[in-house]
Amino acid sequence: MVLNFLLLFLTALLAGSLVFIAPNFRDKYFKLVLVFAGSYLFSITILHILPELFHSGYEGGKMGLYILIGFLLQQLLEFLSSGIEHGHIHHHHGETKAGILTVMLGLFVHAFLEGTLLSHGSLIGADSEAFGHVHNSKTVLAGVILHKGPAAFALAAVLSTSMSKKWTLILLTLFALASPMGMFSSAYLFQSGLLEREGVGMLFGLVAGGFLHISTTIFFESSPHHKFNWNKLLVSFLAAGLAILSEYMF
């Protein structure tokens, strides 16, 4: 879990710092990286996360309900964050303090929730092979990391237009801590008995629904006016192919 903490934290921090280190990254590579991350996230959700969750023992369609609520919850969070988690940058120049606060709230809640997806491999494995398989998976960790990188870069790009480098890095650090905090908080609550297995399942369903919303939004927005783009198509196929390989390798 410590290694997961470092990977999640450093990925977000370093990706956000590219705004200052490599300012041309946004124009040259950001869209392709975003499409790759979205395609990989969508692929592992369909191939890996959803099948495992639906085999986790919930009856009466509860898991499907949780996933649907997660999809709708992500829509609500994006009203706060204005879509930064799937790469929106250009609409945010000149954010007010209140606007920055709502952006940070939306992003923090989303990142905190997705951190719970990585916290229970060793805790639930004895009770549920399905949960243990999902949360021990390097595939899922890779998907979260690939998603956090572009989100952190977009956040730093937005913040840097409205505040100093110092405050941009402070808020970026807070965002980088959100997923690790979700991971450790969920693990602690489960170990202490405050979070039951039903609650864990609900959290995982919410996160899976959020992943579906974010990844499909990236697909739709990557080709405005339905213009064909070979680079984006090839990057999408590459990410999906890697997700398929990882499903069999790990």
CSV table of C-alpha atoms in Angstrom, one decimal:
chain,number,residue,atom,x,y,z
A,1,MET,CA,0.0,0.0,0.0
A,2,VAL,CA,2.9,2.3,0.6
A,3,LEU,CA,4.1,1.8,-2.9
A,4,ASN,CA,0.6,2.6,-4.2
A,5,PHE,CA,0.7,5.8,-2.2
A,6,LEU,CA,4.0,6.9,-3.7
A,7,LEU,CA,2.9,6.1,-7.2
A,8,LEU,CA,-0.4,7.9,-6.9
A,9,PHE,CA,1.1,10.9,-5.2
A,10,LEU,CA,4.2,11.3,-7.4
A,11,THR,CA,2.3,10.8,-10.6
A,12,ALA,CA,-0.1,13.6,-9.9
A,13,LEU,CA,2.6,15.9,-8.6
A,14,LEU,CA,5.1,15.3,-11.5
A,15,ALA,CA,2.4,15.5,-14.2
A,16,GLY,CA,1.1,18.8,-12.8
A,17,SER,CA,4.6,20.2,-12.6
A,18,LEU,CA,5.0,19.7,-16.4
A,19,VAL,CA,3.0,23.0,-16.7
A,20,PHE,CA,6.1,24.8,-15.4
A,21,ILE,CA,8.8,22.4,-16.7
A,22,ALA,CA,7.5,21.7,-20.2
A,23,PRO,CA,5.0,24.4,-21.1
A,24,ASN,CA,4.7,23.1,-24.7
A,25,PHE,CA,3.5,19.7,-23.5
A,26,ARG,CA,-0.1,20.9,-23.6
A,27,ASP,CA,-0.1,21.8,-27.3
A,28,LYS,CA,2.0,18.9,-28.6
A,29,TYR,CA,1.0,15.8,-26.6
A,30,PHE,CA,-1.7,16.4,-24.0
A,31,LYS,CA,-4.7,15.4,-26.1
A,32,LEU,CA,-3.1,12.1,-27.2
A,33,VAL,CA,-2.1,11.3,-23.7
A,34,LEU,CA,-5.6,12.0,-22.6
A,35,VAL,CA,-7.1,9.8,-25.3
A,36,PHE,CA,-4.7,7.0,-24.3
A,37,ALA,CA,-5.7,7.3,-20.7
A,38,GLY,CA,-9.4,7.4,-21.5
A,39,SER,CA,-9.2,4.4,-23.7
A,40,TYR,CA,-7.2,2.4,-21.2
A,41,LEU,CA,-9.6,3.4,-18.3
A,42,PHE,CA,-12.7,2.4,-20.3
A,43,SER,CA,-11.1,-0.9,-21.4
A,44,ILE,CA,-10.2,-2.0,-17.9
A,45,THR,CA,-13.5,-1.0,-16.6
A,46,ILE,CA,-15.3,-3.1,-19.2
A,47,LEU,CA,-12.9,-6.0,-19.2
A,48,HIS,CA,-11.8,-6.2,-15.6
A,49,ILE,CA,-13.6,-4.1,-13.0
A,50,LEU,CA,-17.3,-4.6,-14.0
A,51,PRO,CA,-17.1,-8.4,-14.4
A,52,GLU,CA,-15.4,-8.8,-11.1
A,53,LEU,CA,-17.9,-6.6,-9.3
A,54,PHE,CA,-20.9,-8.4,-10.8
A,55,HIS,CA,-19.5,-11.6,-9.5
A,56,SER,CA,-18.9,-10.3,-6.0
A,57,GLY,CA,-22.0,-11.8,-4.5
A,58,TYR,CA,-24.5,-8.9,-4.4
A,59,GLU,CA,-28.1,-9.8,-5.1
A,60,GLY,CA,-31.1,-7.9,-6.4
A,61,GLY,CA,-29.2,-5.8,-8.9
A,62,LYS,CA,-27.6,-3.7,-6.2
A,63,MET,CA,-24.2,-3.5,-7.9
A,64,GLY,CA,-25.8,-2.2,-11.1
A,65,LEU,CA,-27.6,0.4,-9.0
A,66,TYR,CA,-24.4,1.6,-7.4
A,67,ILE,CA,-22.7,1.8,-10.8
A,68,LEU,CA,-25.5,3.9,-12.2
A,69,ILE,CA,-25.4,6.2,-9.1
A,70,GLY,CA,-21.7,6.5,-9.6
A,71,PHE,CA,-22.2,7.6,-13.2
A,72,LEU,CA,-24.7,10.2,-12.2
A,73,LEU,CA,-22.6,11.3,-9.2
A,74,GLN,CA,-19.7,12.0,-11.6
A,75,GLN,CA,-21.9,14.2,-13.7
A,76,LEU,CA,-22.7,16.2,-10.5
A,77,LEU,CA,-19.0,16.4,-9.6
A,78,GLU,CA,-18.2,17.7,-13.0
A,79,PHE,CA,-20.5,20.6,-12.5
A,80,LEU,CA,-18.1,21.6,-9.7
A,81,SER,CA,-14.8,20.8,-11.4
A,82,SER,CA,-16.0,21.9,-14.9
A,83,GLY,CA,-14.6,18.7,-16.4
A,84,ILE,CA,-10.9,19.2,-15.5
A,85,GLU,CA,-10.7,15.4,-14.7
A,86,HIS,CA,-11.2,14.7,-18.4
A,87,GLY,CA,-9.0,17.4,-19.7
A,88,HIS,CA,-11.0,20.6,-19.9
A,89,ILE,CA,-8.5,23.5,-19.7
A,90,HIS,CA,-9.4,26.3,-22.1
A,91,HIS,CA,-12.6,27.4,-20.4
A,92,HIS,CA,-11.0,28.2,-17.1
A,93,HIS,CA,-8.9,31.2,-17.5
A,94,GLY,CA,-9.4,33.8,-14.8
A,95,GLU,CA,-11.0,31.6,-12.2
A,96,THR,CA,-12.3,33.4,-9.1
A,97,LYS,CA,-11.4,32.2,-5.6
A,98,ALA,CA,-14.9,30.7,-5.3
A,99,GLY,CA,-14.5,29.0,-8.6
A,100,ILE,CA,-11.2,27.5,-7.6
A,101,LEU,CA,-12.8,26.2,-4.4
A,102,THR,CA,-15.5,24.4,-6.3
A,103,VAL,CA,-13.1,23.0,-8.8
A,104,MET,CA,-10.9,21.7,-6.0
A,105,LEU,CA,-13.9,20.2,-4.1
A,106,GLY,CA,-15.1,18.3,-7.2
A,107,LEU,CA,-11.7,17.0,-8.1
A,108,PHE,CA,-10.8,16.1,-4.5
A,109,VAL,CA,-14.1,14.1,-4.0
A,110,HIS,CA,-13.6,12.2,-7.2
A,111,ALA,CA,-9.9,11.4,-6.6
A,112,PHE,CA,-10.7,10.4,-3.0
A,113,LEU,CA,-13.3,7.9,-4.1
A,114,GLU,CA,-11.1,6.4,-6.8
A,115,GLY,CA,-8.5,5.8,-4.1
A,116,THR,CA,-10.8,3.4,-2.3
A,117,LEU,CA,-10.6,1.1,-5.3
A,118,LEU,CA,-7.0,0.3,-4.4
A,119,SER,CA,-7.3,-0.2,-0.6
A,120,HIS,CA,-8.8,-3.7,0.0
A,121,GLY,CA,-6.7,-6.3,-1.8
A,122,SER,CA,-5.3,-7.9,1.4
A,123,LEU,CA,-8.3,-7.0,3.6
A,124,ILE,CA,-11.2,-8.6,1.6
A,125,GLY,CA,-9.3,-11.3,-0.3
A,126,ALA,CA,-10.2,-13.9,2.4
A,127,ASP,CA,-13.9,-12.9,2.3
A,128,SER,CA,-14.3,-12.4,-1.4
A,129,GLU,CA,-12.1,-13.7,-4.2
A,130,ALA,CA,-13.7,-11.2,-6.5
A,131,PHE,CA,-12.8,-8.2,-4.4
A,132,GLY,CA,-9.4,-9.5,-3.7
A,133,HIS,CA,-8.7,-10.0,-7.5
A,134,VAL,CA,-9.8,-6.5,-8.4
A,135,HIS,CA,-7.9,-4.7,-5.8
A,136,ASN,CA,-4.6,-6.6,-6.0
A,137,SER,CA,-4.6,-5.8,-9.7
A,138,LYS,CA,-1.7,-3.9,-11.2
A,139,THR,CA,-4.1,-3.3,-14.1
A,140,VAL,CA,-6.4,-1.2,-12.0
A,141,LEU,CA,-3.6,0.7,-10.4
A,142,ALA,CA,-2.2,1.5,-13.9
A,143,GLY,CA,-5.6,2.8,-15.0
A,144,VAL,CA,-5.9,5.1,-12.0
A,145,ILE,CA,-2.4,6.4,-12.5
A,146,LEU,CA,-2.9,7.1,-16.2
A,147,HIS,CA,-6.1,8.9,-15.4
A,148,LYS,CA,-4.6,11.0,-12.6
A,149,GLY,CA,-1.7,12.3,-14.7
A,150,PRO,CA,-3.7,14.3,-17.3
A,151,ALA,CA,-6.1,15.4,-14.6
A,152,ALA,CA,-3.3,16.8,-12.5
A,153,PHE,CA,-1.8,18.5,-15.6
A,154,ALA,CA,-5.1,20.1,-16.5
A,155,LEU,CA,-5.6,21.3,-12.9
A,156,ALA,CA,-2.2,22.9,-12.7
A,157,ALA,CA,-2.7,24.6,-16.1
A,158,VAL,CA,-6.0,26.1,-14.9
A,159,LEU,CA,-4.6,27.2,-11.5
A,160,SER,CA,-1.5,28.7,-13.0
A,161,THR,CA,-3.6,31.2,-14.9
A,162,SER,CA,-5.2,32.6,-11.7
A,163,MET,CA,-2.6,32.3,-9.0
A,164,SER,CA,1.1,32.2,-8.2
A,165,LYS,CA,3.3,29.2,-8.8
A,166,LYS,CA,3.5,28.7,-5.0
A,167,TRP,CA,-0.2,28.4,-4.6
A,168,THR,CA,-0.6,26.3,-7.7
A,169,LEU,CA,1.9,23.8,-6.3
A,170,ILE,CA,0.2,23.8,-2.9
A,171,LEU,CA,-3.2,23.0,-4.4
A,172,LEU,CA,-1.7,20.5,-6.8
A,173,THR,CA,-0.1,18.7,-3.7
A,174,LEU,CA,-3.5,18.7,-2.0
A,175,PHE,CA,-5.0,17.0,-5.1
A,176,ALA,CA,-2.1,14.6,-5.3
A,177,LEU,CA,-2.9,13.5,-1.7
A,178,ALA,CA,-6.6,12.9,-2.4
A,179,SER,CA,-6.4,9.3,-3.8
A,180,PRO,CA,-3.9,8.1,-1.2
A,181,MET,CA,-6.1,9.6,1.5
A,182,GLY,CA,-9.1,7.7,0.1
A,183,MET,CA,-7.0,4.5,-0.1
A,184,PHE,CA,-5.9,4.7,3.5
A,185,SER,CA,-9.2,6.0,4.9
A,186,SER,CA,-11.2,3.2,3.4
A,187,ALA,CA,-8.7,0.6,4.6
A,188,TYR,CA,-8.8,2.0,8.1
A,189,LEU,CA,-12.6,2.1,8.2
A,190,PHE,CA,-12.8,-1.5,7.0
A,191,GLN,CA,-10.2,-2.8,9.5
A,192,SER,CA,-11.9,-1.0,12.4
A,193,GLY,CA,-15.3,-2.4,11.5
A,194,LEU,CA,-16.9,1.0,10.7
A,195,LEU,CA,-17.1,0.1,7.0
A,196,GLU,CA,-19.0,-3.2,6.2
A,197,ARG,CA,-18.6,-5.3,3.1
A,198,GLU,CA,-21.8,-3.8,1.7
A,199,GLY,CA,-20.3,-0.3,2.1
A,200,VAL,CA,-17.1,-1.4,0.4
A,201,GLY,CA,-19.1,-2.8,-2.6
A,202,MET,CA,-21.1,0.5,-2.8
A,203,LEU,CA,-17.9,2.5,-3.0
A,204,PHE,CA,-16.4,0.3,-5.7
A,205,GLY,CA,-19.7,0.5,-7.7
A,206,LEU,CA,-19.6,4.3,-7.4
A,207,VAL,CA,-16.1,4.5,-8.7
A,208,ALA,CA,-16.8,2.1,-11.6
A,209,GLY,CA,-19.7,4.3,-12.7
A,210,GLY,CA,-17.5,7.4,-12.5
A,211,PHE,CA,-14.8,5.7,-14.6
A,212,LEU,CA,-17.5,4.9,-17.3
A,213,HIS,CA,-18.6,8.6,-17.3
A,214,ILE,CA,-15.1,10.0,-17.5
A,215,SER,CA,-13.7,7.6,-20.1
A,216,THR,CA,-16.7,7.9,-22.4
A,217,THR,CA,-16.7,11.7,-22.1
A,218,ILE,CA,-13.0,11.7,-23.2
A,219,PHE,CA,-13.9,9.7,-26.3
A,220,PHE,CA,-16.8,12.0,-27.2
A,221,GLU,CA,-14.8,15.2,-26.7
A,222,SER,CA,-11.6,14.0,-28.4
A,223,SER,CA,-13.2,14.2,-31.9
A,224,PRO,CA,-15.3,17.5,-32.1
A,225,HIS,CA,-17.6,17.7,-35.0
A,226,HIS,CA,-16.9,13.9,-35.6
A,227,LYS,CA,-13.7,14.6,-37.5
A,228,PHE,CA,-11.6,11.6,-38.2
A,229,ASN,CA,-8.1,11.6,-36.6
A,230,TRP,CA,-5.7,8.7,-37.3
A,231,ASN,CA,-3.4,9.5,-34.4
A,232,LYS,CA,-6.3,9.5,-31.8
A,233,LEU,CA,-7.7,6.3,-33.3
A,234,LEU,CA,-4.4,4.5,-33.2
A,235,VAL,CA,-3.7,5.7,-29.6
A,236,SER,CA,-7.1,4.4,-28.6
A,237,PHE,CA,-6.5,1.0,-30.1
A,238,LEU,CA,-3.1,0.8,-28.5
A,239,ALA,CA,-4.5,1.5,-25.1
A,240,ALA,CA,-7.3,-1.0,-25.5
A,241,GLY,CA,-4.8,-3.6,-26.7
A,242,LEU,CA,-2.6,-3.0,-23.6
A,243,ALA,CA,-5.6,-3.3,-21.4
A,244,ILE,CA,-6.5,-6.7,-23.0
A,245,LEU,CA,-2.9,-7.9,-22.6
A,246,SER,CA,-2.7,-6.8,-19.0
A,247,GLU,CA,-5.9,-8.7,-18.2
A,248,TYR,CA,-4.2,-12.0,-19.2
A,249,MET,CA,-0.7,-11.1,-18.0
A,250,PHE,CA,-1.6,-10.2,-14.4
